[in-house]
mmCIF file of C-alpha atoms in Angstrom:
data_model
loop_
_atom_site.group_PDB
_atom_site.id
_atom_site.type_symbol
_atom_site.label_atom_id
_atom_site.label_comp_id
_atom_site.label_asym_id
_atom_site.label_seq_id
_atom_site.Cartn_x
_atom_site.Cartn_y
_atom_site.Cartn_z
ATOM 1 C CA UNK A 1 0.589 4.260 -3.492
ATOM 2 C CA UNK A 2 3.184 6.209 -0.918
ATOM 3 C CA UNK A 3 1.135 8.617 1.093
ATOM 4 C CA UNK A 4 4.461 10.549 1.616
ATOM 5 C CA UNK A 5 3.653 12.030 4.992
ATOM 6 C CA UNK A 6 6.381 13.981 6.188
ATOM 7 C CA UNK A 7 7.497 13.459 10.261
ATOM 8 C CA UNK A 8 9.211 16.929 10.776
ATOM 9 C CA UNK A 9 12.847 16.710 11.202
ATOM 10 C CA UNK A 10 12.661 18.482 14.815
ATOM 11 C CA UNK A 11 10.143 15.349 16.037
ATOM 12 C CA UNK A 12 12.626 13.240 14.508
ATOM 13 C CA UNK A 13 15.695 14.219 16.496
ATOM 14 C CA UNK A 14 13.689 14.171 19.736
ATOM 15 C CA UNK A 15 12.031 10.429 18.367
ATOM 16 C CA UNK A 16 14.586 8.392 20.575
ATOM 17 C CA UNK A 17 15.125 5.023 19.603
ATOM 18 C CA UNK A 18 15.169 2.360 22.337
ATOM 19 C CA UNK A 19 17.646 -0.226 22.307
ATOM 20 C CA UNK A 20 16.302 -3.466 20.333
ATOM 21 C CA UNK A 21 15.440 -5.842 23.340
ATOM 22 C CA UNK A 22 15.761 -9.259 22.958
ATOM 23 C CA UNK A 23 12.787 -11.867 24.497
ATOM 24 C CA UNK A 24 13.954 -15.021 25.767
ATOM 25 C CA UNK A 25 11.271 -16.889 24.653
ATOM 26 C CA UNK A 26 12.021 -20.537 24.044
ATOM 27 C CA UNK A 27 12.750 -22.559 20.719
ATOM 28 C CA UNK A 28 9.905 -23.457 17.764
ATOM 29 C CA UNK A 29 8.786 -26.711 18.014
ATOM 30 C CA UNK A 30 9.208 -28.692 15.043
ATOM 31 C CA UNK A 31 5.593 -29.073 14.392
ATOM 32 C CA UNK A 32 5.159 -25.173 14.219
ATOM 33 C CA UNK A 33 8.030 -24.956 11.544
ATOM 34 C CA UNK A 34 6.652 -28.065 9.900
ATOM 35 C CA UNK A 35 3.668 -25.647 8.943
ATOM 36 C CA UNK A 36 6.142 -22.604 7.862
ATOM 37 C CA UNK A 37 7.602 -25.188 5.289
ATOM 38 C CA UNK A 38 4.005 -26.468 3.933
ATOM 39 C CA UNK A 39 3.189 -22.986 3.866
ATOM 40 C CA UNK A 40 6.042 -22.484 1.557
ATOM 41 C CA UNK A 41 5.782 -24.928 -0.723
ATOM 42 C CA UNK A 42 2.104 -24.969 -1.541
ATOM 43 C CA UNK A 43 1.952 -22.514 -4.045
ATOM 44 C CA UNK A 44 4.765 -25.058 -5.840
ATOM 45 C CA UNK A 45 1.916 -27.858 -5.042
ATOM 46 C CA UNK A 46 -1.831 -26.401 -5.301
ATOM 47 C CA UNK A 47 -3.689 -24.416 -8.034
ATOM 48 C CA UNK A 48 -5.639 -21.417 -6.768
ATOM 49 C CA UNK A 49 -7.950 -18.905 -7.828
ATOM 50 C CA UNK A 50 -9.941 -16.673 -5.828
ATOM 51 C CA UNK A 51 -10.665 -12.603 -4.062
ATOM 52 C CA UNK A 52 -8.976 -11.669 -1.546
ATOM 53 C CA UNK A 53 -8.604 -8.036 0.676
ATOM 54 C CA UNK A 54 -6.148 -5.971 2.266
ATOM 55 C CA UNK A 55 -6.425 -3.968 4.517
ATOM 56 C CA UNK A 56 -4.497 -1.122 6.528
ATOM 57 C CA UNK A 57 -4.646 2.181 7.906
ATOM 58 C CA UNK A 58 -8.255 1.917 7.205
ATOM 59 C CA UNK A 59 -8.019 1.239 3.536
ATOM 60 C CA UNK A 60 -9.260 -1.358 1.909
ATOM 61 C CA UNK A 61 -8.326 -3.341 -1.600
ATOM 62 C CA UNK A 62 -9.510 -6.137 -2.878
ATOM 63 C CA UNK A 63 -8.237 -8.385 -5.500
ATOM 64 C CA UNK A 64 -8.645 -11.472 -7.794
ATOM 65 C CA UNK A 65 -5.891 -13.883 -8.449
ATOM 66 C CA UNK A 66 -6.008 -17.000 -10.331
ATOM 67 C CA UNK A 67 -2.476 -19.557 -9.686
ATOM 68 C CA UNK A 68 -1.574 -22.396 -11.761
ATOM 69 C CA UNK A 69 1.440 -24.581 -11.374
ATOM 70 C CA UNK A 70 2.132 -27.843 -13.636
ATOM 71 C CA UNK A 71 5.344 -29.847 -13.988
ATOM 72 C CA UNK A 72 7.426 -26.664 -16.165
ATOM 73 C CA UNK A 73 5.848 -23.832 -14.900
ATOM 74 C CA UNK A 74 3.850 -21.399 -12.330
ATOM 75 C CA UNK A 75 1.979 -18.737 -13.808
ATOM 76 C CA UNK A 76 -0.063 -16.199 -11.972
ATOM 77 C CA UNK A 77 -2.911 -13.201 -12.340
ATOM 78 C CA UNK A 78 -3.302 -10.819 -10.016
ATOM 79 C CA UNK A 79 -6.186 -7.984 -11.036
ATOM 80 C CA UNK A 80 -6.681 -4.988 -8.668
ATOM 81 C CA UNK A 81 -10.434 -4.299 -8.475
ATOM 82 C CA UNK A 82 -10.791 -0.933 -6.391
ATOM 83 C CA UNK A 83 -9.172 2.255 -7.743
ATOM 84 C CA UNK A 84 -7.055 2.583 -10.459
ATOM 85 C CA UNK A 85 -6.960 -0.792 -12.522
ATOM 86 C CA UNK A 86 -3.948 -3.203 -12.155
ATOM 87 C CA UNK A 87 -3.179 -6.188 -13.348
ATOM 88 C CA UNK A 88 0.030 -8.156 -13.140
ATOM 89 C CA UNK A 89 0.517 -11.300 -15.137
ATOM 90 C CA UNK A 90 3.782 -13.487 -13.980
ATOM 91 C CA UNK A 91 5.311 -16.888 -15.681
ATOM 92 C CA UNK A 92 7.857 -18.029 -12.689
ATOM 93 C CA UNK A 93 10.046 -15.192 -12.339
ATOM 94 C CA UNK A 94 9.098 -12.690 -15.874
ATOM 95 C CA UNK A 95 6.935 -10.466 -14.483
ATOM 96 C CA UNK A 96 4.275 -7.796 -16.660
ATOM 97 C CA UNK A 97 1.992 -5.212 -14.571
ATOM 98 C CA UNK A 98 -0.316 -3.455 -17.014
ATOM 99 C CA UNK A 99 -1.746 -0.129 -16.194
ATOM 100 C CA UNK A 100 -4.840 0.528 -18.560
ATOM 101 C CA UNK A 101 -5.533 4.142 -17.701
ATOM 102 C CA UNK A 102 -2.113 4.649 -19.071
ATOM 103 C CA UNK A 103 -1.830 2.186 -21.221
ATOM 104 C CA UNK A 104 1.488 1.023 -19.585
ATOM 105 C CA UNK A 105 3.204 -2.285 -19.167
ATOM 106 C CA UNK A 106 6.264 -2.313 -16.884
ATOM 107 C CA UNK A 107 8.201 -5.969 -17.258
ATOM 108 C CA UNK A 108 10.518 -7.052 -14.827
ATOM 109 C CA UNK A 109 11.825 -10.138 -13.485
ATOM 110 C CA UNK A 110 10.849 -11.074 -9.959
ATOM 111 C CA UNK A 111 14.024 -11.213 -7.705
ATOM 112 C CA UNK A 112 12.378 -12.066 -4.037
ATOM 113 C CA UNK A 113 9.318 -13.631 -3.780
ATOM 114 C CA UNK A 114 6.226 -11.496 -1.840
ATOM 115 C CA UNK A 115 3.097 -11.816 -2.952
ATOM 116 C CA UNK A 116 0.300 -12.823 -0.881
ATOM 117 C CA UNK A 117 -0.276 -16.137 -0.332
ATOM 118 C CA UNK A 118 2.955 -16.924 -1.552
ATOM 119 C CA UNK A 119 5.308 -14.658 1.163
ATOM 120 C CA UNK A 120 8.037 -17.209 2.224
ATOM 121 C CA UNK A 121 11.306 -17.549 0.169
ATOM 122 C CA UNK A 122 12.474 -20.416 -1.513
ATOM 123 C CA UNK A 123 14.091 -22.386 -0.841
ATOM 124 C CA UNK A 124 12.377 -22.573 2.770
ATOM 125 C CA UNK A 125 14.896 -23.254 5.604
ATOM 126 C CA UNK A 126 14.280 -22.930 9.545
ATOM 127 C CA UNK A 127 16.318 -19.148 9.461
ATOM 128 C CA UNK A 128 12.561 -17.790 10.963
ATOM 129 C CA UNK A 129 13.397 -19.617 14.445
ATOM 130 C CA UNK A 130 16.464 -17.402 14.816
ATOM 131 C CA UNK A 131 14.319 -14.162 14.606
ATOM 132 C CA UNK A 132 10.515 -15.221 15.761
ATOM 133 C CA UNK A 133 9.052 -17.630 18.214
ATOM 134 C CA UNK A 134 6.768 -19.666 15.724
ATOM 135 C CA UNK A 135 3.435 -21.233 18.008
ATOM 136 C CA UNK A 136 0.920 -23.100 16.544
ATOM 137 C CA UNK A 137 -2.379 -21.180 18.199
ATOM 138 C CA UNK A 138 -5.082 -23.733 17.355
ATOM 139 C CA UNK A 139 -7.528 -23.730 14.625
ATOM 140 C CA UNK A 140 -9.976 -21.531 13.026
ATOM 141 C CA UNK A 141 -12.235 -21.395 9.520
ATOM 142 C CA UNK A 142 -11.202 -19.083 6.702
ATOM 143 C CA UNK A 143 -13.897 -19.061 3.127
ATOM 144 C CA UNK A 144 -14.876 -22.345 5.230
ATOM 145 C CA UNK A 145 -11.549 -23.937 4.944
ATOM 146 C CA UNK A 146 -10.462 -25.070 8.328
ATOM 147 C CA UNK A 147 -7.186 -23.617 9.153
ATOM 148 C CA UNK A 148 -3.741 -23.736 11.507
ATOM 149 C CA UNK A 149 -3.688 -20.640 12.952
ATOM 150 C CA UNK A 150 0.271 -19.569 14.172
ATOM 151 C CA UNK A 151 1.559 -16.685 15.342
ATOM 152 C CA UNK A 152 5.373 -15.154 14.530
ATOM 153 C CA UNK A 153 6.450 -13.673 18.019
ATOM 154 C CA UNK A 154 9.930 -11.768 17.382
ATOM 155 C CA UNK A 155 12.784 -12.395 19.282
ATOM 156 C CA UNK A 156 13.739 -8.801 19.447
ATOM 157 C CA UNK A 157 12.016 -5.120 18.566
ATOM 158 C CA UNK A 158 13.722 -4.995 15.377
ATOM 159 C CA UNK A 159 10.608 -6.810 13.274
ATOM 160 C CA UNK A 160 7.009 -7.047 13.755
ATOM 161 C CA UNK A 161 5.291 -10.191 14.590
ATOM 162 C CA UNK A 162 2.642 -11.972 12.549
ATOM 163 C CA UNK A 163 0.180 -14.318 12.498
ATOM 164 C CA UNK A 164 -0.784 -16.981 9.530
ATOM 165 C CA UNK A 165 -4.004 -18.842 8.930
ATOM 166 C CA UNK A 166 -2.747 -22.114 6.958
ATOM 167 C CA UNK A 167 -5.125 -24.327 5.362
ATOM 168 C CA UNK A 168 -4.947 -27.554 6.904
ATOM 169 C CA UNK A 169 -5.821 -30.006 3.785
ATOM 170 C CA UNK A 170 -3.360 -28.324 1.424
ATOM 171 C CA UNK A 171 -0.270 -25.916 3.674
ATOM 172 C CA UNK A 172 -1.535 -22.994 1.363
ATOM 173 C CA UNK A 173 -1.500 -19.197 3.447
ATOM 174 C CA UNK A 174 -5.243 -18.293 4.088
ATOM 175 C CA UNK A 175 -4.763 -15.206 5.789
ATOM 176 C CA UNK A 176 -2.280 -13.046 6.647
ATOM 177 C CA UNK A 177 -1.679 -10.149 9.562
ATOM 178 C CA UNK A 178 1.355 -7.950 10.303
ATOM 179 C CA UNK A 179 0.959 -7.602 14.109
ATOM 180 C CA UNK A 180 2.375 -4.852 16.743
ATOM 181 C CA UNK A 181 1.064 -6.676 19.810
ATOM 182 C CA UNK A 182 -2.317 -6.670 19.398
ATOM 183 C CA UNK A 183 -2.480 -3.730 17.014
ATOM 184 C CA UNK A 184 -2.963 -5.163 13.262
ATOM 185 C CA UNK A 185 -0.753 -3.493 11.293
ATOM 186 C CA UNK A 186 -1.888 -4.849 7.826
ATOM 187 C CA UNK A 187 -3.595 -7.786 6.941
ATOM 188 C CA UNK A 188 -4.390 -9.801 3.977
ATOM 189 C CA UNK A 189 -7.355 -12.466 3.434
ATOM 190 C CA UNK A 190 -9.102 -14.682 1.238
ATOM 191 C CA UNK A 191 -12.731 -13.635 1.063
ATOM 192 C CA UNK A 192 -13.731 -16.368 -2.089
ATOM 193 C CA UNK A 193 -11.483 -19.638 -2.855
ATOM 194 C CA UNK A 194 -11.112 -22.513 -4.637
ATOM 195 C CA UNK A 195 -8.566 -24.850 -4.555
ATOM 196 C CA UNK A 196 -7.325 -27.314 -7.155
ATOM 197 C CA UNK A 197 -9.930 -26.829 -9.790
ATOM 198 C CA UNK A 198 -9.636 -26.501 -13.042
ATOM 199 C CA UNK A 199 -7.960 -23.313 -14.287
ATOM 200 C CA UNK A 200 -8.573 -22.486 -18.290
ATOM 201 C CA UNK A 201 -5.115 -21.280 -19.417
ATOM 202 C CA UNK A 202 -6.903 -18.214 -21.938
ATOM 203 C CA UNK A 203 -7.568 -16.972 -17.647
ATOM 204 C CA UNK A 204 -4.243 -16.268 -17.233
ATOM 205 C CA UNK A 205 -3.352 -13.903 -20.692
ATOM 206 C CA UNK A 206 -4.348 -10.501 -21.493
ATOM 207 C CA UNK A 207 -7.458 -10.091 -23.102
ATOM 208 C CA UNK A 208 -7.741 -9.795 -26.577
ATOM 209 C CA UNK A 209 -8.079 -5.811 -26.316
ATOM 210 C CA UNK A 210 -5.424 -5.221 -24.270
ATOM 211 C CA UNK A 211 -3.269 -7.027 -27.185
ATOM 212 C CA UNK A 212 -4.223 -4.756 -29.976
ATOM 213 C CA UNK A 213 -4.199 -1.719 -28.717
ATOM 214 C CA UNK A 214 -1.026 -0.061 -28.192
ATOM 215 C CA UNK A 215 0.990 0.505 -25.159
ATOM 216 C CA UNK A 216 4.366 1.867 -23.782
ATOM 217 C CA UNK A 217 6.032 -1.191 -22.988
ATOM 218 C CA UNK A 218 9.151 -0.471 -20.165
ATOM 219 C CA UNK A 219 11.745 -2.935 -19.418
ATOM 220 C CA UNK A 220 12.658 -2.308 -15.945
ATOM 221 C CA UNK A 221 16.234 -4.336 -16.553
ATOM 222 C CA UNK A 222 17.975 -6.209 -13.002
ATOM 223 C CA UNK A 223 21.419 -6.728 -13.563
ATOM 224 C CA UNK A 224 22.423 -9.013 -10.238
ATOM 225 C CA UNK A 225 26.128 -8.635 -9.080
ATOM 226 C CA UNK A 226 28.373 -10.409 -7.083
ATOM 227 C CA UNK A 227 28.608 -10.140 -3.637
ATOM 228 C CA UNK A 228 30.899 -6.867 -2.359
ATOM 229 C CA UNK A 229 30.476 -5.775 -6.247
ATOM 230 C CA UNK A 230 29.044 -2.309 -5.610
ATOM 231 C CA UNK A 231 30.746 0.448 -4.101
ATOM 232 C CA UNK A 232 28.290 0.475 -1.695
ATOM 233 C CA UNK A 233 28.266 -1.509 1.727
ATOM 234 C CA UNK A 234 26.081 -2.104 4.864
ATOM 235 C CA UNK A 235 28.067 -1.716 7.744
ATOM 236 C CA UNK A 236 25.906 -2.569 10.691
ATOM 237 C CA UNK A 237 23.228 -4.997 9.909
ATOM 238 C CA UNK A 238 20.736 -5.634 12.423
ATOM 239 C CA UNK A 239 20.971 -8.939 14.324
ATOM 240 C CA UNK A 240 18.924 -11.399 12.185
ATOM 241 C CA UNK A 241 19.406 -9.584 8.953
ATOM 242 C CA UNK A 242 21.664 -10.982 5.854
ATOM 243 C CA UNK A 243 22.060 -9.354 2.353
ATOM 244 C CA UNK A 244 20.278 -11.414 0.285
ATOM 245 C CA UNK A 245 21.724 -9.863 -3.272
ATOM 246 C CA UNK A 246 23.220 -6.728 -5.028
ATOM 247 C CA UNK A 247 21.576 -4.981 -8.106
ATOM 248 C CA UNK A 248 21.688 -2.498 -10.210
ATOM 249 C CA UNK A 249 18.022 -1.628 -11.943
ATOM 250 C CA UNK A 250 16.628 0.645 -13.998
ATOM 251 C CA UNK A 251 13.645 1.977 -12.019
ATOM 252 C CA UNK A 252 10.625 3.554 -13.458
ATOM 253 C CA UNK A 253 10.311 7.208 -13.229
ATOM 254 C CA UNK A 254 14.806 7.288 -12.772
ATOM 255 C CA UNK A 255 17.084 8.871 -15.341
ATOM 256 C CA UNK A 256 20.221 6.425 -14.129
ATOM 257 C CA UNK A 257 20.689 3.375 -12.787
ATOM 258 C CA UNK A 258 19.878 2.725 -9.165
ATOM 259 C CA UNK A 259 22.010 0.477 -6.916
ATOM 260 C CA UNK A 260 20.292 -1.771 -4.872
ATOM 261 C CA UNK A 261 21.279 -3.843 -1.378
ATOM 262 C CA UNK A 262 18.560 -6.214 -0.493
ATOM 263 C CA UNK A 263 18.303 -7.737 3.046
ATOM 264 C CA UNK A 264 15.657 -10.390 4.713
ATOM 265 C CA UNK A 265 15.494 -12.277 8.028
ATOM 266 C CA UNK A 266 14.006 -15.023 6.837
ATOM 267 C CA UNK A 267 10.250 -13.302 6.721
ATOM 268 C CA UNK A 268 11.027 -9.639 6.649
ATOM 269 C CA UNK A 269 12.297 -7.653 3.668
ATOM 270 C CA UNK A 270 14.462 -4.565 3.301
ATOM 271 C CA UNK A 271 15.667 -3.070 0.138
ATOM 272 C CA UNK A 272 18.029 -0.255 0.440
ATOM 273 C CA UNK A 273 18.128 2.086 -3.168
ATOM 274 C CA UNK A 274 21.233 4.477 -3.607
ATOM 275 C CA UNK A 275 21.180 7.158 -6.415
ATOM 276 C CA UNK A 276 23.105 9.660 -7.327
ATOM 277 C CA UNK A 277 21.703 13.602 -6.759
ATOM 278 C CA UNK A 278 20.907 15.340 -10.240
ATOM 279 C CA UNK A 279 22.386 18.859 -10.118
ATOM 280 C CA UNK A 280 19.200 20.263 -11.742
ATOM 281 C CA UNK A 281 16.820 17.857 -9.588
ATOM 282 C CA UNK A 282 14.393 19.461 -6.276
ATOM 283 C CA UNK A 283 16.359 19.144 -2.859
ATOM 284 C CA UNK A 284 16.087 15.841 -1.711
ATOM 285 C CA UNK A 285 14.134 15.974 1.729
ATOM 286 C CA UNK A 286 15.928 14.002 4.371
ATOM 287 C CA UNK A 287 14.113 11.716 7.308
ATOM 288 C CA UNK A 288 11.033 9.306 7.958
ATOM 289 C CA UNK A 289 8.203 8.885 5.074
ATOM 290 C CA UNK A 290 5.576 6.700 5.854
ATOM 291 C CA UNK A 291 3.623 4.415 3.302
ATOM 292 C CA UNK A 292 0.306 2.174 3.919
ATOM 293 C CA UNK A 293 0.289 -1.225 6.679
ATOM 294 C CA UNK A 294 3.784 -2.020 7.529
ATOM 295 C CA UNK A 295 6.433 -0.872 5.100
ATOM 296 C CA UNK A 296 8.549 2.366 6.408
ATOM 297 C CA UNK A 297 10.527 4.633 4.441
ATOM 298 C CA UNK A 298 13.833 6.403 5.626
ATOM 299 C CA UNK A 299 15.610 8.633 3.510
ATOM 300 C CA UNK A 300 19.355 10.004 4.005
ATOM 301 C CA UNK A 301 21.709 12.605 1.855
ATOM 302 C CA UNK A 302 25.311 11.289 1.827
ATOM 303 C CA UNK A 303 27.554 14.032 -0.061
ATOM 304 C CA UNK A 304 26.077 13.382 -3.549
ATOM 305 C CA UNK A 305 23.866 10.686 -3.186
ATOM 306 C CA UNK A 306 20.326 9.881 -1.995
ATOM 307 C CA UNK A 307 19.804 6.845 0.108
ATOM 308 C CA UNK A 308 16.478 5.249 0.758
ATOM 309 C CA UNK A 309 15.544 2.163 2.481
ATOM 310 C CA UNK A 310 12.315 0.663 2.503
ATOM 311 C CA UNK A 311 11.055 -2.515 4.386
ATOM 312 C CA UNK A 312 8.627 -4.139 6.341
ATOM 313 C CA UNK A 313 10.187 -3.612 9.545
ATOM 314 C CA UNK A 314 9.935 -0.882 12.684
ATOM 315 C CA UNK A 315 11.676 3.029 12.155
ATOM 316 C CA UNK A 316 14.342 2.140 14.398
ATOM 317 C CA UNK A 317 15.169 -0.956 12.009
ATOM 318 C CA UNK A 318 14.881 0.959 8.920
ATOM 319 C CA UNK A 319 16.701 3.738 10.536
ATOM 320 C CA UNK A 320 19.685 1.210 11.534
ATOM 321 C CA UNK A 321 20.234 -0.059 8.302
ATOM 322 C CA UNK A 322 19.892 3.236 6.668
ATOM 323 C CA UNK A 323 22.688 4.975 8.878
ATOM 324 C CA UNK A 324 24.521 2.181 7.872
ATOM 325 C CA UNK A 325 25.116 2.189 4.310
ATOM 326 C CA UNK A 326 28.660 3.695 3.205
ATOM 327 C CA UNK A 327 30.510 4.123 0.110
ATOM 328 C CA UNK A 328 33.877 1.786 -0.114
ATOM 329 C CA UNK A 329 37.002 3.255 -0.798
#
């Protein structure tokens, strides 16, 4: 959930963003981008099941998941098991999160894929080299699977770095850490694992009671445009980053449709959301939110519109993009 911490506006203006700086550090080898592209394609390869925990700002969640893949499918369950209960069942892209407390079920198909251990897109190409210095860092045990250990160094101050823990028998992604330096940012990990065994399919359904009783069922409806489709461009995009598609979605808790700009750099996400102001809706608060580990929040007012990107990625990034975003003529 969004802490919503509010940096006042007057520490805002006096923030100062530094120029992004770019490291010459030298090219990946191929052998370190070998591993990127096993890490990519083992969830295609491997079925899974298993805890694992995040952690960041001093929080931590843990989590079951339970991954199988055959010749037609990939289907996925991914249970929340501290705080308020969660589960999210996916077949490929058709996604369903139920909420019991509410007795919810959002549905929604799955446009970019991000869900630990499965955080590289597909298909996998070598893109990362232009933004990160990939190394392979030697090896180290993880649930007492022995493990490549690399670490993302970026090219620039626009992204954070990372490091992956790669399992060496089967490519799939161990462990996980969004890194500022040495500072861990956020970090996910497998505490309990198992690896190709047998996976029941009745493990990867609702139960029984959560299919007779009766829930709110919302359809939160993606309709994916073509390129240059919405009124709505980013001018400036930061050196590594590409649009990756256009939307328009119906969001959960919004009246109207939102338009949506999503941008990557191979590793790192950005989504950028523009709605317009209701007249009978709070003032909009402009400036920096922050949320758990590494996502940042950066909202702007343009006339009658609210803008709001959201990524993985430093303030001054999020900021750049954000400041960006005009409407076309």
């Amino acid at each position: 959930m969004i802490s919503r911490k509010i940096i006042p506006l007057i520490l805002l203006l006096a923030f100062g963003f530094s120029a992004a700086f770019a490291q010459e550090l030298p090219r990946s080898s191929e052998s370190a981008l070998n591993w990127l592209k096993r890490m990519a394609d083992a969830p295609r390869r491997h079925n899974y099941s298993g805890t694992f925990v995040y952690y960041a700002d001093g929080h931590i969640e843990t989590s079951r998941i339970v991954h199988k893949v055959d010749s037609i499918s990939e289907r996925e369950r991914i249970e929340v098991l501290d705080g308020s209960p969660r589960i999210v069942f996916r077949n490929n892209d058709e996604m369903k999160c139920y909420l019991p407390d509410s007795k919810r079920i959002y549905t929604e198909k799955r446009w970019f894929r991000k869900f630990f251990p499965d955080i590289l897109p597909q298909p996998f190409d070598n893109v990362i080299d232009e933004n990160y210095y990939v190394k392979e860092d030697g090896f180290e045990r993880v649930t007492d699977h022995q493990c490549q250990v690399l670490s993302l160094t970026p090219r620039d101050s626009l992204r954070h770095g990372h490091q992956f823990w790669i399992d060496v028998e089967t490519g799939l992604l161990l462990k996980a850490a969004v890194v500022n330096g040495s500072e861990i940012i956020e970090q996910f990990a497998f505490a309990q694992l198992e690896i190709d065994g047998e996976i029941h399919s009745d493990s990867l359904k609702p139960s029984q009671s959560m299919v007779q009783e009766e829930w709110k069922v919302t359809d939160l409806i993606t309709s994916f445009l073509k390129a240059g489709e919405l009124k709505w461009q980013v001018m400036s995009l930061p050196a590594g980053f590409k649009k990756i598609v256009e939307m328009k979605r119906n969001l959960a808790e919004k009246p109207t449709l939102v338009d949506h700009i999503a941008l990557s750099d191979g590793l790192a996400a950005v989504s950028v959301f523009i709605e317009p102001i209701a007249q009978d809706a709070p003032a909009s608060l402009p400036g920096f939110f922050t949320s758990r580990g590494a996502i940042n929040i950066y909202v702007r007012i343009l006339g009658d519109y609210k803008i709001t990107t959201v990524g993985e990625v430093p303030l001054e990034t999020i900021k750049l993009i954000g400041d960006s975003v005009i409407k076309k003529d």
